CSV table of C-alpha atoms in Angstrom, one decimal:
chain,number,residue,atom,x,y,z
A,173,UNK,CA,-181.2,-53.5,-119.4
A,174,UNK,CA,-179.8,-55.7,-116.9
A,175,UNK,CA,-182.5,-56.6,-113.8
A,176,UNK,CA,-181.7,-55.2,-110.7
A,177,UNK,CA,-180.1,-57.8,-108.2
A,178,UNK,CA,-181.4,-58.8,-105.2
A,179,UNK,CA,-180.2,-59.6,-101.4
A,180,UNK,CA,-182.4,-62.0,-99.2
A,181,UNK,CA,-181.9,-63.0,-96.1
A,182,UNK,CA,-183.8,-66.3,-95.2
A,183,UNK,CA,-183.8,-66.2,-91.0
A,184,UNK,CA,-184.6,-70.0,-90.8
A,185,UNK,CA,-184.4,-73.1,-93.4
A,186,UNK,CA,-187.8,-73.7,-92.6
A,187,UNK,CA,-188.5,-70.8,-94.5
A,188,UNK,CA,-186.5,-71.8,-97.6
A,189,UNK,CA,-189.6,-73.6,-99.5
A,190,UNK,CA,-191.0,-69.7,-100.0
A,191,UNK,CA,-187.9,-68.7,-101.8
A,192,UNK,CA,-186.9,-69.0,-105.8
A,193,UNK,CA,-183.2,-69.5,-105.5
A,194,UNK,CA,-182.4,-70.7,-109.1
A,195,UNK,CA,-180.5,-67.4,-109.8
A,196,UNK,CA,-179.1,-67.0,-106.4
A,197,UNK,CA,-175.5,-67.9,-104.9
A,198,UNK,CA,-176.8,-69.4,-101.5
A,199,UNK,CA,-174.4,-68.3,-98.5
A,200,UNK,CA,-174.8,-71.0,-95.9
A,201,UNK,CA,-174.8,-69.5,-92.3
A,202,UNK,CA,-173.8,-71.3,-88.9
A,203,UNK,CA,-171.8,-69.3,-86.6
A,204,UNK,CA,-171.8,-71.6,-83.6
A,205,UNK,CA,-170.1,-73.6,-85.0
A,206,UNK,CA,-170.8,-75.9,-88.5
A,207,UNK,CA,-169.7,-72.7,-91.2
A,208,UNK,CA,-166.8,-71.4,-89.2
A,209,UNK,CA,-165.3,-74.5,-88.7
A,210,UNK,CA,-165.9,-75.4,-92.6
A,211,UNK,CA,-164.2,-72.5,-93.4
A,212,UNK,CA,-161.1,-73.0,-90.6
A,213,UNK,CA,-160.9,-76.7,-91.8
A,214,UNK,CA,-161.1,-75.9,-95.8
A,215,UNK,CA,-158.5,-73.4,-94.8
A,216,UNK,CA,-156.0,-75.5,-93.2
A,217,UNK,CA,-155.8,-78.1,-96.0
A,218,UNK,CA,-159.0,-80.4,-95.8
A,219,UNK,CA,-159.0,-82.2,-99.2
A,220,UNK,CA,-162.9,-81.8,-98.7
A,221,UNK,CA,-165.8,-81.5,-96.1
A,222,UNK,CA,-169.0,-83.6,-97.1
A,223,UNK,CA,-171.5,-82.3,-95.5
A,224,UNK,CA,-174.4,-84.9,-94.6
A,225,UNK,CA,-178.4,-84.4,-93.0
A,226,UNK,CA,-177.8,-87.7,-91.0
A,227,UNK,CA,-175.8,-89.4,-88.3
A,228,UNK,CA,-176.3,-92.6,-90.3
A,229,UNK,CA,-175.3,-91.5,-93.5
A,230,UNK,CA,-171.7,-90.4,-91.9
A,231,UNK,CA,-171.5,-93.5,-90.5
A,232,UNK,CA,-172.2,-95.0,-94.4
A,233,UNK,CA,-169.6,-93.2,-95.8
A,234,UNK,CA,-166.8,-94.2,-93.4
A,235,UNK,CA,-163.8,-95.0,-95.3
A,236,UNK,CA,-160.2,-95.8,-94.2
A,237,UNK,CA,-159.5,-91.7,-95.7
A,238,UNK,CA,-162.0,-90.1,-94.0
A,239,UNK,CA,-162.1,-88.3,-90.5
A,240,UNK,CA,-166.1,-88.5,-89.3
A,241,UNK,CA,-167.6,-85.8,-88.2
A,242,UNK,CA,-171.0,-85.3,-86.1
A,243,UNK,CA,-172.4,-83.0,-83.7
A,244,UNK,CA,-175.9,-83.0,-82.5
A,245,UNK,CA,-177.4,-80.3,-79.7
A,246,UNK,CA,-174.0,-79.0,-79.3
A,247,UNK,CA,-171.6,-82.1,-78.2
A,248,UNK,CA,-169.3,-84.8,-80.4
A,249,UNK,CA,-172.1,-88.0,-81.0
A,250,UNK,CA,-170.4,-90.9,-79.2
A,251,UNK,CA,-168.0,-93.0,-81.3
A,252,UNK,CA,-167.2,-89.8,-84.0
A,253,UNK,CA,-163.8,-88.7,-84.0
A,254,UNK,CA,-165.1,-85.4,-83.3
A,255,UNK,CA,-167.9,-82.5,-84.0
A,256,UNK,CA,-167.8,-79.0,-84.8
A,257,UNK,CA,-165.3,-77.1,-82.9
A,258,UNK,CA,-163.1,-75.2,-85.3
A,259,UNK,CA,-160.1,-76.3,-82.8
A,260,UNK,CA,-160.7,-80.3,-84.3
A,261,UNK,CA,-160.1,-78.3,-87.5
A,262,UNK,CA,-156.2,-77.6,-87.3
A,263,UNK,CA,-154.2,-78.2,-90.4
A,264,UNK,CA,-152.3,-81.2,-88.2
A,265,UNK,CA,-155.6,-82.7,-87.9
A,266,UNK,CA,-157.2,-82.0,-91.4
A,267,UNK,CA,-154.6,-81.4,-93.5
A,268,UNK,CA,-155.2,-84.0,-96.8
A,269,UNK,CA,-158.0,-85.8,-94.9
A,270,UNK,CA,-162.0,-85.9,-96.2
A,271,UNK,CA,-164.1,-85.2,-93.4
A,272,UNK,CA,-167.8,-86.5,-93.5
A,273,UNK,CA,-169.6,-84.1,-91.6
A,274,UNK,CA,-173.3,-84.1,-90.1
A,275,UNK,CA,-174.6,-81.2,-87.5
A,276,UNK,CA,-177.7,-80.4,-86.0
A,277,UNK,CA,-178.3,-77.2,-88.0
A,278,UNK,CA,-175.9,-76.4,-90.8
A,279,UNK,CA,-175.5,-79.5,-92.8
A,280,UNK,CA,-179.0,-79.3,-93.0
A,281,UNK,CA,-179.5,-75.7,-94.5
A,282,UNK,CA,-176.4,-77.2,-96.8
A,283,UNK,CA,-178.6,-80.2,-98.2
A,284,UNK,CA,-181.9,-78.4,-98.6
A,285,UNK,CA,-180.1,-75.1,-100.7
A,286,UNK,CA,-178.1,-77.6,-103.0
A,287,UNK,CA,-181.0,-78.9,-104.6
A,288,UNK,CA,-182.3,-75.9,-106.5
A,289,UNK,CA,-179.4,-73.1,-105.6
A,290,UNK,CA,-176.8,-71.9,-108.8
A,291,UNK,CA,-174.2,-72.2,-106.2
A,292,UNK,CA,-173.3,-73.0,-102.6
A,293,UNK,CA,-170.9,-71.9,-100.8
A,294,UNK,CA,-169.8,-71.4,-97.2
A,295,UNK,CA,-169.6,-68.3,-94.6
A,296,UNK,CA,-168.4,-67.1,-91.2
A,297,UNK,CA,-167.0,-63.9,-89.7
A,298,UNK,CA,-163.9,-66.2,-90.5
A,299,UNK,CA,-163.9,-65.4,-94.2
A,300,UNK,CA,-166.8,-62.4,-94.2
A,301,UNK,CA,-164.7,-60.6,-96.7
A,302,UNK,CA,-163.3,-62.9,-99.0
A,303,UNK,CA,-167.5,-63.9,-99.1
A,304,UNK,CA,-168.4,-60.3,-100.1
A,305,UNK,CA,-165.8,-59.6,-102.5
A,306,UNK,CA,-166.7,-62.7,-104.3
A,307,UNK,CA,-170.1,-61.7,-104.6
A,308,UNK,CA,-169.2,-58.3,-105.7
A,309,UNK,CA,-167.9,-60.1,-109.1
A,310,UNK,CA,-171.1,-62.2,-109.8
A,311,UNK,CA,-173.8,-61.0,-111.7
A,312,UNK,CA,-176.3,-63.2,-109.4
A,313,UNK,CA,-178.3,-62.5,-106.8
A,314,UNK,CA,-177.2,-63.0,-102.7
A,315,UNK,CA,-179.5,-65.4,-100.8
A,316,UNK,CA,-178.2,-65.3,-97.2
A,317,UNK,CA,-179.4,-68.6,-95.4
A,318,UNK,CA,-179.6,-68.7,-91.8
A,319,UNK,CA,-178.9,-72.1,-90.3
A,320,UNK,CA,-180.5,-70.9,-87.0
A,321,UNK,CA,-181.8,-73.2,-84.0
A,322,UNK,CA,-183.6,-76.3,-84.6
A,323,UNK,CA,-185.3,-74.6,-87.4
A,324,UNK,CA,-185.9,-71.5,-85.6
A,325,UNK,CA,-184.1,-68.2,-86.0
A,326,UNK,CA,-181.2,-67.0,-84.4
A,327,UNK,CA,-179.2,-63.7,-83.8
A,328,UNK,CA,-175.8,-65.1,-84.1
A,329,UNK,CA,-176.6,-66.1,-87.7
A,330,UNK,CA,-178.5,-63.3,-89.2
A,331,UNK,CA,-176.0,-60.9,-87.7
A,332,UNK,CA,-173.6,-62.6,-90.1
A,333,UNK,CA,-175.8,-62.0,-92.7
A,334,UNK,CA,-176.1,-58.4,-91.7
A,335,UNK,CA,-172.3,-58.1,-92.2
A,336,UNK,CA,-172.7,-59.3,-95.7
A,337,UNK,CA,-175.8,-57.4,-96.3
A,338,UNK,CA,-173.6,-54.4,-94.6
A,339,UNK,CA,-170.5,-54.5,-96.9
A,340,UNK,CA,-172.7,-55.4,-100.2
A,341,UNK,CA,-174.7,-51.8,-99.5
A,342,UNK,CA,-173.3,-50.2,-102.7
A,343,UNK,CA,-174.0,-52.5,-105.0
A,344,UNK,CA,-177.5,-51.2,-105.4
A,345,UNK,CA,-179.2,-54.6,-104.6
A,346,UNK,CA,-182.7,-54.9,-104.2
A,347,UNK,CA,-183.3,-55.8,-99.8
A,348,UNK,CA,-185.8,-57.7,-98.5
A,349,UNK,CA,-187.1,-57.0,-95.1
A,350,UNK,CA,-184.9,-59.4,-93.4
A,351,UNK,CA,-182.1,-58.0,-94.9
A,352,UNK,CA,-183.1,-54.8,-93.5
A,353,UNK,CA,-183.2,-56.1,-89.8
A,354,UNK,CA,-180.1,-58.0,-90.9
A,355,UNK,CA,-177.8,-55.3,-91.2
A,356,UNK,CA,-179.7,-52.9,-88.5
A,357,UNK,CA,-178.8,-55.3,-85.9
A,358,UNK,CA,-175.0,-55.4,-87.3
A,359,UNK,CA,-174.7,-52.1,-87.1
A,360,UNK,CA,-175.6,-52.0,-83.5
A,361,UNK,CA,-173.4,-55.3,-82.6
A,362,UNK,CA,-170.3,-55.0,-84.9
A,363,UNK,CA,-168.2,-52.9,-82.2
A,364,UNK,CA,-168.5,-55.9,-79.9
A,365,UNK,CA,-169.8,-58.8,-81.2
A,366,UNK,CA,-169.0,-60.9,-78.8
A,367,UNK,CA,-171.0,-58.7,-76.0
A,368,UNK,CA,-174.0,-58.7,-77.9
A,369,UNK,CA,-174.0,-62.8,-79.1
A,370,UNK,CA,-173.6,-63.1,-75.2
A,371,UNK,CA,-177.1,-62.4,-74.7
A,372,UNK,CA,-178.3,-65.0,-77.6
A,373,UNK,CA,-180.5,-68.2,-76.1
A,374,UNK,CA,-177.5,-70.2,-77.9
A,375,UNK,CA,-174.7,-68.3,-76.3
A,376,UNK,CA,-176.2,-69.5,-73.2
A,377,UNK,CA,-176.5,-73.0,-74.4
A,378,UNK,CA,-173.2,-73.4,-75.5
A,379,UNK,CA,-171.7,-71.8,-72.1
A,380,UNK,CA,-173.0,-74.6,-70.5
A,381,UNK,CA,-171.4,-76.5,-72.6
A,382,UNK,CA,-168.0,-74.8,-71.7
A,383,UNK,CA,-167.0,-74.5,-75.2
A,384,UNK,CA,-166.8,-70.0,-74.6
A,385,UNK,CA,-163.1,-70.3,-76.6
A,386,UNK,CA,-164.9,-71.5,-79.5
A,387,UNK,CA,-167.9,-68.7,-79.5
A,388,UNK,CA,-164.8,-66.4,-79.3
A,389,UNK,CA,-162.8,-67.7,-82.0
A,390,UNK,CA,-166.2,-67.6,-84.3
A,391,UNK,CA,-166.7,-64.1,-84.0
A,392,UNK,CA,-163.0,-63.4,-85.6
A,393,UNK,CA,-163.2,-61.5,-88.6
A,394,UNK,CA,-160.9,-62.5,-91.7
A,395,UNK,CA,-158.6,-64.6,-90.3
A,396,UNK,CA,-159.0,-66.8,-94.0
A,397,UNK,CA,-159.6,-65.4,-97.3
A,398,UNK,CA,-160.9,-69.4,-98.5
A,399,UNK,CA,-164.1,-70.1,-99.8
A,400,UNK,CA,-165.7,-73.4,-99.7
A,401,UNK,CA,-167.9,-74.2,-102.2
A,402,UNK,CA,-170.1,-77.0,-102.7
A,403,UNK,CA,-168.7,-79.3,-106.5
A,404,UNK,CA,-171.4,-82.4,-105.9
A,405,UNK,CA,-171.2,-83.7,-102.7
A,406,UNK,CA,-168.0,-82.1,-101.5
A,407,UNK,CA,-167.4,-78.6,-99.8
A,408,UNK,CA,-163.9,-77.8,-101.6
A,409,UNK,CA,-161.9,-75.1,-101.8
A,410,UNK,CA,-162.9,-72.4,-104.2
A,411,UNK,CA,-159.7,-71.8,-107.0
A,412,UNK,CA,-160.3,-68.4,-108.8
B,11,UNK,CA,-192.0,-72.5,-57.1
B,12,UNK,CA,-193.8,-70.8,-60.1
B,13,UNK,CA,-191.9,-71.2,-63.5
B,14,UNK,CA,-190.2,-68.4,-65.6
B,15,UNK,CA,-192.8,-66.8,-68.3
B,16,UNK,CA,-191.6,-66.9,-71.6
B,17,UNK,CA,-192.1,-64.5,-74.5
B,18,UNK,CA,-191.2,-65.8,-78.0
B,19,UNK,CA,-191.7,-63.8,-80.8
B,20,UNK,CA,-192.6,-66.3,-83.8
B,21,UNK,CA,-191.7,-63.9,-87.3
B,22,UNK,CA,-194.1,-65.4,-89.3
B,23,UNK,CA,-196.9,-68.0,-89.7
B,24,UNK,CA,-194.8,-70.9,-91.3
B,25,UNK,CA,-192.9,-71.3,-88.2
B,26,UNK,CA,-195.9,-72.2,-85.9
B,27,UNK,CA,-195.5,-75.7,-85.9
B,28,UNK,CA,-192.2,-75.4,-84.5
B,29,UNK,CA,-193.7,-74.1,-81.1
B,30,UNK,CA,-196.3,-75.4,-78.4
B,31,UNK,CA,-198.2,-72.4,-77.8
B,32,UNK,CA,-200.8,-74.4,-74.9
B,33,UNK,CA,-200.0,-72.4,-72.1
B,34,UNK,CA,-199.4,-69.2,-73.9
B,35,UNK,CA,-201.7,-66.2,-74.7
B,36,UNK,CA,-201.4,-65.2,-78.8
B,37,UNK,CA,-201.1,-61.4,-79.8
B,38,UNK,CA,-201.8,-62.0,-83.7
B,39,UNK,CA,-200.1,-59.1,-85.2
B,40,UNK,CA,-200.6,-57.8,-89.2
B,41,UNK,CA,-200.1,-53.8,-88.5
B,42,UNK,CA,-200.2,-52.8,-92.3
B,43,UNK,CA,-203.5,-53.5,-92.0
B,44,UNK,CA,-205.6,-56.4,-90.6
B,45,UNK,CA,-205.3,-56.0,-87.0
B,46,UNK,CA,-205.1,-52.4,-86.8
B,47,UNK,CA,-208.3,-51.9,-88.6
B,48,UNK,CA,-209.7,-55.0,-86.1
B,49,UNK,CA,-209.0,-52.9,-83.5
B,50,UNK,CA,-210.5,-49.5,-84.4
B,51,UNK,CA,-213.2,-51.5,-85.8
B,52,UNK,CA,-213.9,-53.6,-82.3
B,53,UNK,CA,-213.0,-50.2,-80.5
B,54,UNK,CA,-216.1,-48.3,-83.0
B,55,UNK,CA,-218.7,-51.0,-81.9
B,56,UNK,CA,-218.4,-53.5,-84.1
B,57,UNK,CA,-220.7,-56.4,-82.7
B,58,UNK,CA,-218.4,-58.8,-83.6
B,59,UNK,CA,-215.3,-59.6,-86.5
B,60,UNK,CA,-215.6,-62.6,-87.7
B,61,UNK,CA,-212.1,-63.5,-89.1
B,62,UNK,CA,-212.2,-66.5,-92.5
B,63,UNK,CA,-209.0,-67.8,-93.8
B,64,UNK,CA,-210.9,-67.9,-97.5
B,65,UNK,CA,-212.7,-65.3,-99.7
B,66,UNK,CA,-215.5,-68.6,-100.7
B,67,UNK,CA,-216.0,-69.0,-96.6
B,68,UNK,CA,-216.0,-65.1,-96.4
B,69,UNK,CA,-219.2,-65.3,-98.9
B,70,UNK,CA,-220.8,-68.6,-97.2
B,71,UNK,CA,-221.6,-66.6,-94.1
B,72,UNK,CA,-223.7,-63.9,-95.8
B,73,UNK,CA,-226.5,-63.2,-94.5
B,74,UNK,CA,-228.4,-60.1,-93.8
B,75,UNK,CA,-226.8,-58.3,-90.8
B,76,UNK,CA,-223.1,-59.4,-91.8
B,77,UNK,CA,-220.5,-56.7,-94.2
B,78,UNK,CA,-218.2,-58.5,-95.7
B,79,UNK,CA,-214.2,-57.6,-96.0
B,80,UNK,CA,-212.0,-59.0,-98.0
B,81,UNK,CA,-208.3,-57.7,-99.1
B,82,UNK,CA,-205.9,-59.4,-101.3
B,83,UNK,CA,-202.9,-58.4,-102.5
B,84,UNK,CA,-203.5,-54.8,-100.5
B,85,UNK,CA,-206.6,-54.5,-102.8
B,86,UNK,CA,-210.2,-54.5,-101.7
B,87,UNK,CA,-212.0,-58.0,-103.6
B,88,UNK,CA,-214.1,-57.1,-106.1
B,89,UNK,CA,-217.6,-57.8,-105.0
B,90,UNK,CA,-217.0,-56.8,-101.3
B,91,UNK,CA,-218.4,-54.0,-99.2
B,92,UNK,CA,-214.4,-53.0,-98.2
B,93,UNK,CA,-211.4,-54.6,-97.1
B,94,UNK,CA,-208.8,-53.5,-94.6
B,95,UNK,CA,-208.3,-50.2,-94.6
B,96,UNK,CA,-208.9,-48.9,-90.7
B,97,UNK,CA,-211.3,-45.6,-92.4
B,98,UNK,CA,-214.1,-48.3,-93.3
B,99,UNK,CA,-214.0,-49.3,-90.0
B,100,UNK,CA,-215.5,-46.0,-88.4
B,101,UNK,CA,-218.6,-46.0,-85.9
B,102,UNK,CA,-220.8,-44.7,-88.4
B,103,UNK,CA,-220.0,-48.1,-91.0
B,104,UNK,CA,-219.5,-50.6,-88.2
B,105,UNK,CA,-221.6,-50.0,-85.2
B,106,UNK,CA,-223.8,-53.0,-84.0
B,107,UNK,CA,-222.7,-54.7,-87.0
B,108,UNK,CA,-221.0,-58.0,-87.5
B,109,UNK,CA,-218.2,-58.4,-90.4
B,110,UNK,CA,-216.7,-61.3,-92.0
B,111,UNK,CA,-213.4,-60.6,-92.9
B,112,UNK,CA,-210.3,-62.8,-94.8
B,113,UNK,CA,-206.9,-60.6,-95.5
B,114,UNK,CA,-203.6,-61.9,-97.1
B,115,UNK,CA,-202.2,-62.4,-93.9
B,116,UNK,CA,-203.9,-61.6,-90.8
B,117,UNK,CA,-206.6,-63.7,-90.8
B,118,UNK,CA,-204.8,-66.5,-91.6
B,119,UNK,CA,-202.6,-66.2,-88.5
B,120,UNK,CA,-205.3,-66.3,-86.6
B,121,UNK,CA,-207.0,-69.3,-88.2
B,122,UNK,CA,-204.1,-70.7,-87.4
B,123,UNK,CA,-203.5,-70.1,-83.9
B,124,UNK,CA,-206.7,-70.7,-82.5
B,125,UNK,CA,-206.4,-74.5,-83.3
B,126,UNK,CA,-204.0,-74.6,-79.8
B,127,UNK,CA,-203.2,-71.4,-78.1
B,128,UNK,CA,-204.6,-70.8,-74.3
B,129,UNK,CA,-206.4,-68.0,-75.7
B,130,UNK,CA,-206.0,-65.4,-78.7
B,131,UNK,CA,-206.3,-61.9,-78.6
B,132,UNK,CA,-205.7,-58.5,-81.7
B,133,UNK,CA,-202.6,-56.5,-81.3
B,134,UNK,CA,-201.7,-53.0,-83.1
B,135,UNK,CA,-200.0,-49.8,-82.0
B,136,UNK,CA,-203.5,-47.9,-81.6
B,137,UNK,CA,-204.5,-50.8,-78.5
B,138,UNK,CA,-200.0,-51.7,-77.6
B,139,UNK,CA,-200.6,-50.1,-73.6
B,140,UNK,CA,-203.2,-52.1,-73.0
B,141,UNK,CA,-202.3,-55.1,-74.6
B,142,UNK,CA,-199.6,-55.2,-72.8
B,143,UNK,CA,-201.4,-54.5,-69.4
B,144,UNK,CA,-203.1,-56.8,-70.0
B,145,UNK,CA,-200.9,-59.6,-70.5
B,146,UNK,CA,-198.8,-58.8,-67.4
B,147,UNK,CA,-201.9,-59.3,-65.4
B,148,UNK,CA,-202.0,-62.6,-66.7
B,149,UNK,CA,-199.7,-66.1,-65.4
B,150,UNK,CA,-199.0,-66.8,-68.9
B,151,UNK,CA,-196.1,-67.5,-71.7
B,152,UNK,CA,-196.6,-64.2,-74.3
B,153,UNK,CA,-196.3,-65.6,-77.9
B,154,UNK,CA,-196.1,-62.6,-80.4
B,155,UNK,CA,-197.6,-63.9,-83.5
B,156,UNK,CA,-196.4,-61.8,-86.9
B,157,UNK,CA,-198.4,-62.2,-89.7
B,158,UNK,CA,-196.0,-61.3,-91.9
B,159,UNK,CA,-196.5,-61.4,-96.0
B,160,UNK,CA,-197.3,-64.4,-97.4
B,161,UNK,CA,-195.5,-66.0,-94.8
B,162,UNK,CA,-191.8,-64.3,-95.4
B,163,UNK,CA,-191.1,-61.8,-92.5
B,164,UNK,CA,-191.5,-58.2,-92.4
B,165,UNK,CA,-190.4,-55.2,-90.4
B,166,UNK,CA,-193.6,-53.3,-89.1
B,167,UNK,CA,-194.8,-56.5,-87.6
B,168,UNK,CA,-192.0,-57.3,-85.8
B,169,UNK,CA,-191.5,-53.4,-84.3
B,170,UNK,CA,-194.9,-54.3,-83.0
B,171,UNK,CA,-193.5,-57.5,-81.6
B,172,UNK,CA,-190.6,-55.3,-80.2
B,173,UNK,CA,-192.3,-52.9,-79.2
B,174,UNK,CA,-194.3,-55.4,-76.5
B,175,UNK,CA,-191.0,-56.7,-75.5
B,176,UNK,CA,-189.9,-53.7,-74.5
B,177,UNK,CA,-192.6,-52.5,-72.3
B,178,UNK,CA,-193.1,-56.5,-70.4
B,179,UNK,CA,-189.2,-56.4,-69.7
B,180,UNK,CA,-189.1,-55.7,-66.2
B,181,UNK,CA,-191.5,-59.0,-66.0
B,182,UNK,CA,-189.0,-61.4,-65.4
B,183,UNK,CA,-189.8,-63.3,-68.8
B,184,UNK,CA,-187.1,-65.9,-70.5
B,185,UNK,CA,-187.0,-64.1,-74.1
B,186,UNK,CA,-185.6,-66.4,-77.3
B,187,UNK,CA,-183.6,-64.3,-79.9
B,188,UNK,CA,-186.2,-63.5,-82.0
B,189,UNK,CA,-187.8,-61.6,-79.1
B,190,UNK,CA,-184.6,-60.1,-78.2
B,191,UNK,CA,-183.8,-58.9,-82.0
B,192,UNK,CA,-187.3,-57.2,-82.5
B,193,UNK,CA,-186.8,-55.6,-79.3
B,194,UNK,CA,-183.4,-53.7,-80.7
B,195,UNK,CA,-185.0,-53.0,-83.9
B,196,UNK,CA,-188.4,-51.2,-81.7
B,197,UNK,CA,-185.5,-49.4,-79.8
B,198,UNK,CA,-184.3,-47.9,-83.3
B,199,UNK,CA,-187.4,-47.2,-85.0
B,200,UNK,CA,-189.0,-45.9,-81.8
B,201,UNK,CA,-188.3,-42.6,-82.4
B,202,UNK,CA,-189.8,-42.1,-85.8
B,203,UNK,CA,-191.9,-45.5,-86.5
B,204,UNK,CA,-192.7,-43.8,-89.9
B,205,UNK,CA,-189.6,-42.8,-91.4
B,206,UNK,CA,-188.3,-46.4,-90.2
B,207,UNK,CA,-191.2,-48.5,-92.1
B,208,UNK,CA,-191.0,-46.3,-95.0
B,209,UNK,CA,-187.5,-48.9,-95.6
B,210,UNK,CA,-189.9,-51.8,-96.0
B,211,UNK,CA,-191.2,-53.3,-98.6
B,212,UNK,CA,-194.4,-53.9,-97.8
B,213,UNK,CA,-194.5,-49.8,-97.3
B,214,UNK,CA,-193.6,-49.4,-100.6
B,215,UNK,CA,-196.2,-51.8,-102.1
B,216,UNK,CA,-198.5,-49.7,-99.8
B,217,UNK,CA,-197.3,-46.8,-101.3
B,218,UNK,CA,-197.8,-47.8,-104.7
B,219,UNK,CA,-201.5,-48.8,-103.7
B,220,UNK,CA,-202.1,-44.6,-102.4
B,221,UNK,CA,-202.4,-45.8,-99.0
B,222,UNK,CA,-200.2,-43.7,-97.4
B,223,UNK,CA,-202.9,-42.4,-95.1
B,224,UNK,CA,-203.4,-45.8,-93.8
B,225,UNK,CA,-200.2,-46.7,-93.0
B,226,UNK,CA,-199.6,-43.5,-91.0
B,227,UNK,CA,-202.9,-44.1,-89.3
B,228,UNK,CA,-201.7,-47.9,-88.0
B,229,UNK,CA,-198.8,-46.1,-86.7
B,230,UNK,CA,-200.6,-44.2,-83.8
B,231,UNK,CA,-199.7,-45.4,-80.6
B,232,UNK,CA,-202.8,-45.9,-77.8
B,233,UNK,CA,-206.1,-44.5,-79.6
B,234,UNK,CA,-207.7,-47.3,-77.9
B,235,UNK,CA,-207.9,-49.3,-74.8
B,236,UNK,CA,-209.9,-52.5,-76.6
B,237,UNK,CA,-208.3,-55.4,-77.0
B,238,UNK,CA,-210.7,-57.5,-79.6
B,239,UNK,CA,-210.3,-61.4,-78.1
B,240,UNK,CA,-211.5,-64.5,-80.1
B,241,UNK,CA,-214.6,-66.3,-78.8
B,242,UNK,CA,-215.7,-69.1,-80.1
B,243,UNK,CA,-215.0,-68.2,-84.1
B,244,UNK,CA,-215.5,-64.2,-83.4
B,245,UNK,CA,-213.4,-61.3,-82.3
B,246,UNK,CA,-215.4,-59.2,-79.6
B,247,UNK,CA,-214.2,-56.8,-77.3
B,248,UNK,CA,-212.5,-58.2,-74.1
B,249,UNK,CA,-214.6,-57.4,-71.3
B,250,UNK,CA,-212.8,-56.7,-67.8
């Protein structure tokens, strides 16, 4: 008999040392901004994102190919050709390149799932559907990482997860708690997503930093049907 | 010009460390069962609970006047007078008497609280009013402590958490996400707390224990008006 799969929803990476994700396909969350602009970037041509924990190791990797990449608390590190805004993502900007890429949340959850994960791969409202439909064709079990806050969780992200969790319903997973809330608290936000992420602590954060056009473009559903997908060290496109 | 009060809501015990809980007053919250039966216990004149983050520590304070309680895995220890269930904590069991008590959870989120927070006090549905009239009498950040299970989050906790939220809103308090999220999901479940935790899995490991009468039992709203506080390395009732 084949074992029931399972959905998990991990609200922080802090939490990640708890979890046995040898079997799992890991879904690496960061709304605002690291996973949407992966996906946009991927999307638009990037040869490949290489997603690293450290300022210093993007500086390491600097090569005459490569665009660099870092963000930390929400602005472009001085010196880096830019951070995380899906609109440094365009295919005039990205198309061919290599970008090495650091961020204060989601390159982080990228680095500790690869380690013990069967797969990585990349999600945002951006490609929510191309995400679930993929998973509908594995026989694995769905493990849902939250990038969230500085190691703390956040809505924006595990309402993501909710959307997966939301569209996978059928599939007669086994849920976790946290996939429960998950997908409660999509249900209650999907009509206006952007309303609800506007009362998140990091909604407020990133209004001061004036970057609203990006929160907005974030919350777009299926505007890509690409994957990224972690092969070694590179976030590529996936080829099915 | 006094500062904003804050209320974070911290979803389980491996995410302490990322907060400085100094100035704040801890609600430790493990509703399926620890600090329900605290309460009814504390409220049935209990001398004192003595909470142990070990079953070998639980046994090193024997001693004549003391019951011991000890739960693992929703069972009661072998060896042990009971464990969590809220009936072995009726006046006729517990009056005058002192217990020593270690639980999967609970206990442990209160061992590890103590080590910083301003003070620490036992929350539950059957004492939420006055909990929470309590706390707005006080100039102090609320940090909603979930016990959780085995450190992964779970849903009747956070309701609890939620349910708090909801009734210090009009307080003025800066509220992080994870406040704001078990807030909405206490809005949901309000209605029928039951039917909603009968979703989680902890409720159905409860279930499969014949526990249902406890569970329903933890799910009374204001049977009480104690509020058990730690003193020293005991929980005694708060005295006004």
């Amino acid at each position: 008999m084949q074992q029931q799969r399972k959905i998990e929803v991990c609200l922080t990476p802090a939490l990640l040392p708890l979890y046995n994700i040898e079997n799992s396909i890991v879904i690496v969350i960061d709304i605002f901004r690291a996973t949407s602009s992966i996906c946009y970037g991927i999307d638009n041509g990037a040869e490949a994102i290489i997603p690293v924990a450290t300022v210093e190791e993007c500086i390491a990797l600097k090569d005459d190919i490569c665009l660099l990449a870092a963000e930390r608390d929400g602005k472009v590190v001085e010196g880096f050709d830019f951070g995380n805004s899906p609109f440094s993502y365009t295919t005039e900007k990205v198309k061919g390149k290599t970008i090495v890429l650091t961020t204060t949340n989601g390159t982080h959850a990228i680095d500790e799932s690869k380690k013990t994960a069967y797969q990585v791969i990349i999600g945002s409202f951006l490609n929510v559907d191309a995400v679930c439909d993929y998973l509908k064709t594995q026989d694995k079990d769905v493990f849902l990482l939250c990038a969230g806050w500085k190691n703390k969780f956040n809505l924006e992200d595990t309402l993501f997860a909710g959307a997966v969790v939301s569209r996978l319903k059928d599939g007669n997973y086994f849920q976790d708690d946290s996939s429960t809330a998950a997908e409660d608290l999509y249900q209650l936000a999907k009509h206006d997503l952007g309303a609800y992420t506007a009362k998140t602590s990091h909604s407020e954060r990133l209004k001061l930093l004036g970057i609203e056009e990006d929160i907005k473009f974030c919350l777009q559903e299926n505007i890509t049907q690409t994957i990224p997908v972690l092969k070694g060290n590179k976030l590529v496109k996936m080829v099915f």
